[in-house]
């Protein structure tokens, strides 16, 4: 029997423009933010100010980093976190200082949140010896292990088992610490996630796996790269799960706080989908043709920093002038960091062989 | 000296280190209740319990990575692969993560762990169960690679591997687990990683051979002795870091070299040794360095083809005859 040939064969859903009908397409649908006010969440006014400072620092740090990159001050990839600051900030405020955090290559915000100074961060971007990883890691490999920030990792999904391993060690040592492992929505299609989820549930590891679903796996919209709802990955493993509004720092704080407490108490893993949005491209080389300007604008209307700023003003916690003062202080801090990075030395060439056993093996030096 | 099987020597080393340091644990497929696919871990579960002897699902990438994270966070995991052929699924964790985390964080992270299991071919297992990976992993900075040939080395080097602060790949041979040998009964017996051994003294030719190929070389040397050729056999024991001075000194004495390697020829261990010798000892060579390796062909199943594929004593004798111009 002859085959009917009434349809073109394709293997992937179409990109932008297929469901528009005049409406703005959205990469991710956000759940409603929490209605609780800061006191009900256990946050003081000082906490709120610190949250605002932290988010604003991440934003300005990256905006200046982008400028310096465009000026050719450093090379490599530069994946900006802009738009997602509520996720790192809400989480870090919800965790204990000795809980572990590991993330992927979009890691500047996480590093700053976990005690990498603007100076150390900018210097790392510039590849200087004063950087947090002595200039050997660069943008994708920030780390500060003394503050339990285990770093940024450059292989999509590759650090998910390592996040499980951090939790394994905490359980083994019975030290009450929990681990959190952050990754983008692109990582949910990797086998590493599934293998690790299985063992985490089987072994009851004290760990929270968090997908920062910003709607795009590089340039491929979530609906084009993965089936069903991402959070439902947890179901197959009987794992506890939640969906969180990642454009609202209170929502992230509230949920991560509750979950961290549950993990600490029960030593059972969670899978959390924090829905958020990145304003910039996947990296600086991304022309962003896979999304519309209108979509971006929709999310910018609910900017996490602006949202907190409005809350601070509406609740008379900070005045416009006080906010401006904070902004100016942080702007200066970031400008100083650029100067610091610029003026710092590159690592000495002899340091090429440091931090690896080959330093004792002259036959394999160049 | 006690006479021990390979598997017993490795087990003793693990057992002693687990007793000494409670941060040491072992995980892998069938290591606990089944007592180890090759019985290396037999009895360890009874002794150390389910916390420290851990059965994993068949998820090499996942459990190797959990080992990496655990090592970063202060433990000393021993990750058993049922064979290094399966560890290819975990190569991302070994090559992209374990080997690099320390360097790319400016030394903030250490990853003290051992990946171990059978390496290379056994009898007629077909193409997917027969690959030698020691030189593959040695290619990547940050990994130490050991492929032992005798139970004594296995004991001393396994203990050193567990104590090392770098990720170490410790390779064994499935065909050698039952092989017996004298093992030092010295208390806390450690062989430093990176030190080779002259296992047979000779004046006419240096044979460099490690792992299973050491035994092939030994067999060839016994036959060549009858023809009046005295072979010196050097077992580097660790592929990386490599004890090159030991090899070079031997070549300065014998002026000839054959490298016997269980891997494929292209860009392998034998190629590397050949290059290093010509660079470091060119003026001492009386003949080009010869190598005996597998052909650039996947492992066949048929007995006759398999035998033809794997290097044997005759191949080594032929190579020695070439470098000594005895043909």
XYZ file of C-alpha atoms in Angstrom:
693
model
C 0.000 0.000 0.000
C 1.349 3.401 -0.883
C 2.161 5.688 1.972
C 0.096 8.790 2.458
C 2.316 11.803 2.114
C 0.263 14.637 3.395
C 2.642 15.939 6.009
C 6.244 17.003 6.141
C 8.289 14.832 8.457
C 9.809 16.756 11.369
C 11.445 15.678 14.609
C 11.217 18.753 16.758
C 8.416 21.144 17.651
C 8.667 24.493 15.912
C 10.422 27.464 17.429
C 8.950 30.901 17.970
C 5.844 32.106 16.216
C 3.778 28.930 16.063
C 1.264 29.727 18.789
C 1.263 33.460 18.844
C -2.242 34.507 17.910
C -1.336 37.984 19.037
C -0.377 36.864 22.549
C 3.141 37.083 23.863
C 4.699 33.674 24.119
C 6.275 32.907 27.447
C 9.171 30.619 28.154
C 7.900 29.744 31.611
C 4.667 30.297 33.507
C 5.263 31.572 36.982
C 3.251 30.362 39.948
C 1.775 33.069 42.162
C 4.257 34.707 44.510
C 3.852 34.348 48.253
C 1.436 36.743 49.907
C 3.328 36.737 53.164
C 5.039 39.870 54.329
C 8.600 39.867 55.579
C 7.741 39.590 59.282
C 5.587 36.548 58.678
C 8.537 35.013 56.856
C 10.832 35.729 59.786
C 12.831 38.351 57.917
C 13.939 41.540 59.652
C 14.205 44.914 57.988
C 17.974 44.483 58.099
C 17.611 41.178 56.249
C 15.592 42.918 53.574
C 18.184 45.628 53.128
C 20.888 42.991 52.894
C 18.841 41.083 50.317
C 18.376 44.206 48.257
C 22.094 45.029 48.437
C 22.994 41.496 47.461
C 20.658 41.436 44.460
C 21.708 44.865 43.310
C 25.375 43.903 43.659
C 24.869 40.861 41.443
C 23.078 42.968 38.840
C 25.623 45.776 38.721
C 28.569 43.415 38.924
C 27.378 41.622 35.825
C 26.434 44.762 33.925
C 29.946 46.068 34.495
C 31.419 42.671 33.675
C 29.556 42.740 30.369
C 30.996 46.167 29.598
C 34.511 45.019 30.371
C 34.013 41.938 28.222
C 32.839 44.102 25.336
C 35.910 46.285 25.825
C 38.026 43.181 25.391
C 39.379 43.188 28.937
C 38.944 39.427 29.116
C 37.922 36.515 26.937
C 36.165 33.208 27.281
C 32.467 32.663 27.734
C 30.409 35.016 29.864
C 27.046 33.642 30.988
C 25.105 36.351 32.785
C 22.676 35.676 35.613
C 20.799 38.960 35.194
C 17.096 38.439 35.968
C 17.674 35.410 38.167
C 19.118 37.173 41.234
C 16.130 36.363 43.446
C 16.950 32.655 43.186
C 20.488 32.875 44.554
C 19.632 35.534 47.109
C 16.472 33.908 48.431
C 18.270 30.579 48.696
C 21.399 31.805 50.424
C 19.342 33.652 53.009
C 17.295 30.502 53.603
C 20.266 28.185 54.134
C 22.772 27.889 56.954
C 26.224 29.211 56.181
C 27.722 25.724 56.261
C 25.172 24.139 53.931
C 26.696 23.277 50.586
C 25.937 24.963 47.294
C 27.068 23.810 43.871
C 25.925 25.198 40.548
C 26.553 25.262 36.821
C 28.457 27.779 34.716
C 26.013 30.692 35.343
C 27.674 31.129 38.682
C 28.672 34.749 39.369
C 25.553 35.544 41.372
C 26.011 32.452 43.499
C 29.631 33.288 44.191
C 28.876 36.865 45.222
C 26.064 35.647 47.435
C 28.372 33.180 49.132
C 31.113 35.600 50.034
C 33.254 36.036 46.929
C 33.954 39.760 46.998
C 33.344 41.923 43.935
C 37.127 42.302 43.757
C 37.809 38.555 43.792
C 35.010 37.904 41.318
C 35.970 40.581 38.826
C 39.636 39.603 39.070
C 38.691 36.006 38.292
C 36.853 37.184 35.181
C 39.967 39.084 34.161
C 42.070 35.944 34.750
C 44.128 37.593 37.459
C 45.963 35.876 40.308
C 43.870 37.825 42.822
C 40.726 36.108 41.536
C 38.750 33.671 43.665
C 40.215 30.730 41.722
C 43.624 32.403 41.168
C 42.740 33.067 37.547
C 42.559 29.372 36.735
C 38.800 29.017 36.651
C 37.366 32.049 34.916
C 33.715 32.946 34.555
C 32.398 29.391 34.651
C 34.478 28.196 37.592
C 34.022 30.546 40.516
C 34.429 28.777 43.862
C 34.866 29.554 47.539
C 34.987 26.279 49.374
C 35.671 27.821 52.797
C 32.151 29.258 52.521
C 30.786 25.943 51.217
C 30.360 27.240 47.699
C 31.739 24.371 45.679
C 31.791 26.132 42.420
C 30.472 26.527 38.975
C 30.759 23.594 36.583
C 30.895 23.769 32.827
C 29.440 20.460 31.684
C 25.639 20.588 31.568
C 24.350 18.143 34.189
C 27.837 16.912 35.042
C 27.798 18.413 38.531
C 24.447 16.899 39.528
C 26.041 13.661 40.793
C 28.678 15.746 42.559
C 25.908 17.616 44.367
C 24.600 14.220 45.438
C 28.099 13.308 46.584
C 28.401 16.426 48.742
C 25.171 15.321 50.410
C 26.410 11.753 50.688
C 29.442 12.949 52.663
C 27.260 15.086 54.935
C 25.032 12.119 55.687
C 28.060 9.845 56.161
C 29.543 12.334 58.639
C 26.128 12.942 60.223
C 26.958 16.640 60.460
C 23.471 18.081 59.921
C 24.509 19.968 56.798
C 22.409 19.811 53.681
C 23.483 20.250 50.081
C 21.842 22.176 47.305
C 22.567 21.591 43.660
C 21.438 24.137 41.066
C 21.301 23.637 37.319
C 19.486 25.004 34.300
C 16.522 23.476 32.501
C 18.828 22.069 29.819
C 20.323 19.723 32.400
C 17.051 17.901 33.047
C 17.517 15.914 29.846
C 20.868 14.504 30.948
C 21.168 10.927 32.181
C 23.269 12.193 35.077
C 20.137 13.730 36.606
C 18.155 10.526 36.443
C 20.907 8.308 37.806
C 21.501 10.715 40.653
C 17.813 11.141 41.482
C 17.425 7.397 41.733
C 20.336 6.964 44.117
C 19.452 10.065 46.127
C 15.980 8.760 46.812
C 17.188 5.208 47.353
C 19.829 6.345 49.845
C 17.803 9.217 51.359
C 20.431 11.859 50.750
C 19.997 15.271 52.399
C 19.989 17.282 49.206
C 17.829 19.737 47.306
C 18.120 19.584 43.530
C 16.946 22.801 41.983
C 16.335 23.487 38.344
C 16.462 27.184 37.602
C 14.041 26.958 34.727
C 14.610 30.147 32.782
C 12.708 28.833 29.793
C 15.660 28.216 27.537
C 18.299 25.548 27.223
C 20.790 27.791 25.449
C 18.557 28.775 22.511
C 16.029 25.961 22.689
C 12.786 26.712 24.480
C 11.830 24.233 27.203
C 8.837 22.936 25.245
C 11.202 22.129 22.377
C 13.780 20.229 24.431
C 11.860 18.326 27.063
C 8.572 16.504 27.525
C 5.931 17.249 30.140
C 6.423 19.447 33.175
C 9.988 19.468 34.410
C 8.980 19.238 38.058
C 7.227 15.957 37.285
C 10.625 14.302 36.867
C 10.440 13.928 40.641
C 7.378 11.679 40.433
C 9.197 8.800 38.817
C 11.519 8.673 41.803
C 8.906 9.296 44.505
C 10.764 12.449 45.337
C 9.201 15.444 47.080
C 8.864 18.412 44.787
C 7.741 22.011 44.471
C 7.386 24.805 41.935
C 8.485 28.255 43.018
C 8.221 31.750 41.618
C 11.817 32.716 41.035
C 11.146 36.361 40.231
C 10.151 36.987 43.835
C 12.850 36.732 46.455
C 10.311 36.228 49.277
C 8.811 33.224 47.497
C 12.227 31.652 47.007
C 13.211 32.361 50.595
C 9.969 30.982 52.018
C 9.985 27.759 50.062
C 13.696 27.029 50.327
C 13.515 27.641 54.051
C 10.655 25.161 54.476
C 12.320 22.595 52.258
C 15.724 22.941 53.902
C 14.088 22.338 57.258
C 12.331 19.255 55.936
C 15.563 17.899 54.430
C 17.458 18.513 57.636
C 14.771 16.747 59.648
C 14.002 13.801 57.400
C 17.120 13.393 55.253
C 15.123 13.026 52.077
C 15.887 14.698 48.786
C 13.719 17.285 47.058
C 13.428 18.404 43.483
C 12.437 22.032 43.140
C 11.639 23.849 39.937
C 12.257 27.531 40.405
C 10.817 29.347 37.430
C 12.734 32.426 36.480
C 13.973 34.311 33.448
C 17.302 35.483 32.158
C 17.313 38.851 30.453
C 20.534 38.361 28.566
C 21.425 35.694 26.061
C 22.750 32.283 26.979
C 26.208 33.819 26.724
C 27.600 36.963 25.208
C 27.778 35.337 21.794
C 24.019 34.673 21.696
C 21.991 36.847 19.278
C 18.745 35.682 20.980
C 16.764 35.064 17.818
C 14.797 32.326 19.517
C 12.645 34.692 21.582
C 10.703 37.867 21.074
C 11.467 41.275 22.477
C 7.918 41.359 23.806
C 8.493 38.235 25.840
C 11.578 39.688 27.485
C 9.685 42.877 28.274
C 6.902 40.922 29.953
C 9.368 39.474 32.441
C 11.202 42.729 32.964
C 7.905 44.154 34.187
C 8.197 41.793 37.154
C 11.882 42.349 37.788
C 12.905 40.866 41.139
C 15.013 43.822 42.188
C 12.368 46.377 41.291
C 9.811 44.271 43.120
C 11.822 44.267 46.329
C 12.563 47.953 45.931
C 8.853 48.700 45.684
C 8.212 46.596 48.779
C 10.898 48.451 50.709
C 9.386 51.786 49.762
C 5.742 50.824 50.234
C 6.499 49.481 53.684
C 8.567 52.536 54.583
C 11.650 50.477 55.225
C 13.824 52.514 52.903
C 13.223 55.889 51.280
C 14.137 56.733 47.717
C 17.186 58.544 48.970
C 18.310 55.628 51.058
C 17.925 53.281 48.129
C 19.907 55.649 45.962
C 22.597 55.708 48.609
C 22.822 51.909 48.554
C 22.888 51.880 44.777
C 25.670 54.445 44.676
C 27.690 52.535 47.249
C 27.391 49.330 45.258
C 28.134 51.034 41.989
C 31.331 52.337 43.561
C 32.156 48.888 44.914
C 31.832 47.408 41.434
C 33.822 50.184 39.777
C 36.524 49.670 42.375
C 36.440 45.960 41.557
C 36.995 46.696 37.872
C 39.970 48.852 38.792
C 41.254 46.216 41.182
C 40.981 43.533 38.506
C 42.600 45.717 35.901
C 45.499 46.590 38.168
C 46.057 43.067 39.468
C 48.795 40.885 38.042
C 48.224 37.883 35.871
C 49.395 34.667 37.495
C 53.115 34.136 37.151
C 53.917 31.649 34.411
C 55.505 29.409 37.011
C 52.013 28.997 38.529
C 50.944 27.069 35.447
C 52.108 23.893 37.156
C 50.752 24.646 40.618
C 47.779 22.845 42.136
C 48.510 19.643 40.250
C 50.975 16.858 40.852
C 52.698 17.401 37.522
C 54.714 20.141 39.210
C 57.049 17.351 40.329
C 57.272 15.733 36.901
C 59.600 17.762 34.671
C 59.440 15.316 31.757
C 55.958 16.535 30.984
C 56.543 20.252 31.360
C 56.764 22.127 28.099
C 56.048 -13.168 53.182
C 52.593 -14.532 52.622
C 51.438 -16.047 49.366
C 48.251 -14.295 48.334
C 45.971 -14.180 45.353
C 45.683 -10.837 43.598
C 42.149 -10.355 44.882
C 43.287 -11.085 48.429
C 46.145 -8.629 48.233
C 43.843 -5.850 47.002
C 41.253 -6.754 49.631
C 43.844 -6.703 52.405
C 44.945 -3.240 51.327
C 41.371 -1.936 51.295
C 40.590 -3.656 54.577
C 43.636 -2.185 56.303
C 42.875 1.295 55.029
C 39.213 1.059 56.020
C 40.276 -0.033 59.484
C 42.785 2.805 59.729
C 40.606 5.638 58.420
C 36.853 5.710 58.740
C 36.585 8.202 55.903
C 37.456 5.376 53.507
C 34.468 3.552 52.047
C 33.814 1.448 48.971
C 30.926 1.651 46.545
C 30.077 -0.051 43.289
C 27.972 -2.654 41.595
C 27.710 -5.848 43.656
C 30.455 -4.914 46.099
C 28.374 -5.572 49.225
C 25.833 -8.369 49.437
C 27.161 -10.267 46.425
C 30.656 -9.920 47.917
C 32.087 -8.425 44.738
C 31.689 -9.551 41.148
C 35.275 -10.837 41.308
C 35.250 -11.318 45.084
C 37.700 -8.533 45.750
C 35.377 -7.121 48.407
C 34.421 -10.463 49.959
C 33.769 -10.148 53.673
C 34.039 -6.374 53.803
C 30.300 -5.888 54.271
C 30.299 -8.182 57.301
C 33.166 -6.262 58.774
C 32.230 -2.666 57.980
C 28.477 -2.715 57.420
C 26.161 -1.061 54.952
C 27.387 2.448 55.657
C 30.850 1.793 54.289
C 30.332 -1.003 51.776
C 27.676 0.200 49.394
C 25.886 -1.568 46.561
C 24.981 0.801 43.741
C 22.545 0.522 40.873
C 24.012 0.053 37.410
C 24.640 3.780 37.055
C 28.346 4.308 36.503
C 28.073 8.003 35.723
C 25.900 8.630 38.753
C 27.827 6.723 41.381
C 31.225 7.802 40.112
C 30.011 11.402 40.391
C 28.611 10.847 43.850
C 32.055 9.537 44.734
C 33.646 12.688 43.318
C 31.349 14.927 45.373
C 31.943 12.856 48.494
C 35.716 13.093 47.975
C 35.538 16.861 47.544
C 33.551 17.044 50.769
C 36.120 15.218 52.867
C 35.664 11.467 52.371
C 37.991 8.977 50.678
C 35.852 6.877 48.352
C 36.925 3.773 46.537
C 34.679 3.437 43.500
C 34.683 -0.046 41.968
C 33.779 -0.458 38.330
C 32.837 -3.969 37.355
C 35.197 -3.338 34.482
C 36.870 -0.208 33.192
C 34.970 -0.798 29.977
C 31.828 0.289 31.812
C 33.649 3.239 33.336
C 33.483 4.880 29.933
C 29.958 5.860 30.977
C 31.523 7.674 33.892
C 34.312 9.264 31.865
C 32.736 12.707 32.287
C 33.106 12.426 36.030
C 36.668 11.133 35.880
C 38.020 13.312 33.093
C 35.945 16.480 33.336
C 35.407 16.662 37.048
C 37.660 14.576 39.315
C 40.801 15.522 37.408
C 40.016 19.218 37.026
C 38.158 20.492 40.078
C 41.338 21.118 42.043
C 43.162 22.976 39.333
C 40.308 25.122 38.113
C 39.476 26.323 41.617
C 43.077 27.331 42.235
C 43.694 24.405 44.563
C 40.618 24.961 46.749
C 39.265 21.476 46.069
C 40.981 18.135 46.493
C 39.532 14.935 45.211
C 41.159 12.063 47.110
C 39.629 8.915 45.666
C 40.344 5.661 43.899
C 38.524 4.351 40.853
C 39.321 0.664 40.545
C 38.382 -2.480 38.678
C 39.452 -4.861 35.945
C 41.178 -3.378 32.927
C 41.777 -4.739 29.429
C 40.859 -8.077 27.973
C 39.955 -11.360 29.542
C 39.269 -14.565 27.599
C 37.003 -14.203 24.577
C 34.705 -11.540 25.989
C 34.205 -9.770 22.702
C 34.842 -6.179 21.730
C 32.961 -4.286 24.448
C 34.676 -6.016 27.376
C 38.289 -6.011 26.252
C 39.709 -2.506 26.118
C 42.799 -1.363 28.012
C 42.258 2.142 29.357
C 45.416 2.918 31.282
C 47.056 5.089 28.645
C 43.716 6.692 27.773
C 43.294 8.073 31.272
C 46.993 8.851 31.609
C 46.504 11.302 28.762
C 44.585 13.652 31.030
C 46.364 15.866 33.564
C 45.354 15.431 37.183
C 44.829 11.675 37.153
C 47.257 9.092 38.496
C 47.134 5.731 36.767
C 48.321 2.425 38.145
C 48.141 -0.942 36.400
C 49.701 -3.611 38.581
C 51.247 -6.904 37.579
C 51.835 -8.730 40.859
C 49.949 -9.121 44.156
C 52.743 -7.466 46.112
C 52.513 -4.320 43.997
C 48.745 -4.447 44.295
C 48.887 -4.400 48.077
C 51.453 -1.643 48.446
C 50.148 0.562 45.683
C 46.493 0.230 46.625
C 47.300 1.492 50.098
C 49.242 4.380 48.574
C 46.381 5.117 46.175
C 43.815 5.317 48.965
C 46.031 7.754 50.866
C 46.813 9.916 47.850
C 45.063 13.293 47.651
C 44.579 13.011 43.889
C 42.091 10.877 41.977
C 43.830 7.578 41.223
C 42.768 5.008 38.659
C 43.825 1.605 39.917
C 43.653 -1.039 37.238
C 43.590 -4.761 37.709
C 43.187 -7.656 35.326
C 40.216 -9.945 35.410
C 42.462 -12.824 34.378
C 44.875 -12.219 37.206
C 42.550 -12.130 40.240
C 43.357 -15.745 41.101
C 47.067 -15.450 40.405
C 49.205 -15.983 43.492
C 52.342 -14.191 44.563
C 54.462 -13.391 47.575
C 53.206 -10.316 49.375
C 55.178 -8.440 51.969
C 53.891 -8.957 55.485
C 55.522 -5.762 56.613
C 53.097 -3.756 58.702
C 51.517 -0.885 56.797
C 53.222 -1.843 53.531
C 53.224 1.089 51.108
C 54.801 1.311 47.662
C 55.159 4.920 46.560
C 53.174 5.859 43.454
C 55.511 6.730 40.587
C 58.272 4.261 41.358
C 58.884 1.444 38.903
C 60.799 -1.728 39.601
C 63.481 -3.743 37.827
C 61.835 -7.120 38.020
C 64.502 -9.012 36.126
C 68.105 -7.939 35.669
C 69.689 -8.323 32.252
C 72.304 -6.749 30.027
C 71.155 -7.234 26.426
C 67.769 -5.543 26.094
C 65.328 -3.595 28.245
C 61.724 -4.734 28.129
C 59.216 -2.287 29.558
C 56.005 -4.081 30.457
C 53.241 -3.522 32.993
C 49.985 -5.157 34.019
C 49.189 -8.425 32.306
C 51.941 -7.830 29.746
C 54.584 -8.120 32.438
C 53.817 -11.830 32.580
C 54.053 -12.143 28.809
C 57.419 -10.390 28.917
C 58.587 -12.644 31.732
C 57.684 -15.728 29.719
C 59.534 -14.358 26.681
C 62.587 -13.509 28.777
C 62.752 -17.089 30.108
C 62.775 -18.453 26.581
C 65.272 -15.885 25.332
C 67.613 -16.762 28.181
C 67.949 -20.224 26.661
C 69.231 -18.539 23.504
C 71.730 -16.542 25.504
C 69.808 -13.231 25.518
C 69.588 -11.562 28.916
C 66.495 -9.382 29.153
C 66.078 -6.712 31.765
C 62.392 -6.260 32.586
C 61.186 -2.980 33.977
C 57.684 -2.794 35.356
C 56.826 0.904 35.659
C 53.836 -0.142 37.817
C 52.397 3.320 37.589
C 51.731 4.663 34.135
C 51.406 8.165 35.553
C 53.413 9.602 37.100
C 56.001 7.580 35.225
C 59.379 6.472 36.567
C 61.237 7.480 33.444
C 64.706 7.708 35.054
C 64.526 3.982 35.874
C 63.829 3.156 32.231
C 66.474 5.519 30.898
C 69.149 4.162 33.236
C 68.363 0.650 32.068
C 68.639 1.643 28.424
C 71.983 3.262 29.060
C 73.073 -0.206 30.180
C 71.373 -2.395 27.531
C 71.173 0.084 24.607
C 67.997 -1.564 23.300
C 64.354 -1.429 24.209
C 61.084 -3.243 23.580
C 57.863 -1.873 25.061
C 55.072 -4.371 25.587
C 51.638 -2.824 26.002
C 48.187 -4.340 26.218
C 46.542 -1.355 24.520
C 46.135 -0.369 20.891
C 49.152 1.175 19.191
C 48.017 4.661 18.222
C 48.922 7.371 20.738
C 49.285 4.781 23.456
C 51.661 4.015 26.310
C 54.173 2.294 24.031
C 54.226 5.260 21.670
C 54.871 7.629 24.561
C 57.692 5.519 25.995
C 59.258 5.248 22.552
C 59.217 9.013 22.154
C 60.616 9.696 25.609
C 63.460 7.233 25.137
C 64.543 8.767 21.841
C 64.464 12.214 23.419
C 66.270 11.314 26.629
C 68.619 8.522 25.522
C 69.020 8.743 21.742
C 72.801 8.485 21.874
C 72.614 5.266 23.846
C 70.386 3.392 21.425
C 71.840 0.709 19.189
C 68.499 0.014 17.521
C 65.145 1.754 17.107
C 62.777 1.167 20.020
C 60.322 -1.572 19.153
C 56.828 -1.964 20.507
C 54.497 -4.916 20.931
C 50.854 -3.902 21.211
C 47.422 -5.001 20.171
C 46.661 -4.319 16.535
C 44.457 -1.347 15.700
C 41.500 -3.689 15.689
C 38.678 -4.352 18.144
C 38.738 -7.558 20.156
C 37.413 -10.547 18.215
C 35.501 -13.386 19.844
C 36.697 -16.494 17.958
C 39.409 -18.244 19.985
C 41.974 -18.335 17.212
C 41.402 -14.696 16.283
C 41.492 -13.626 19.923
C 44.802 -15.406 20.437
C 46.206 -13.750 17.353
C 44.973 -10.356 18.583
C 46.481 -10.408 22.072
C 50.261 -9.955 22.336
C 52.046 -13.147 23.413
C 55.577 -14.246 24.247
C 56.333 -15.027 20.614
C 55.550 -11.424 19.618
C 57.905 -10.203 22.317
C 60.654 -12.619 21.241
C 60.299 -11.425 17.644
C 60.640 -7.815 18.784
C 63.699 -8.609 20.885
C 65.226 -10.418 17.918
C 64.651 -7.297 15.833
C 66.305 -4.876 18.239
C 69.208 -7.250 18.764
C 69.514 -7.883 15.008
C 69.275 -11.611 15.523
C 67.042 -12.352 12.556
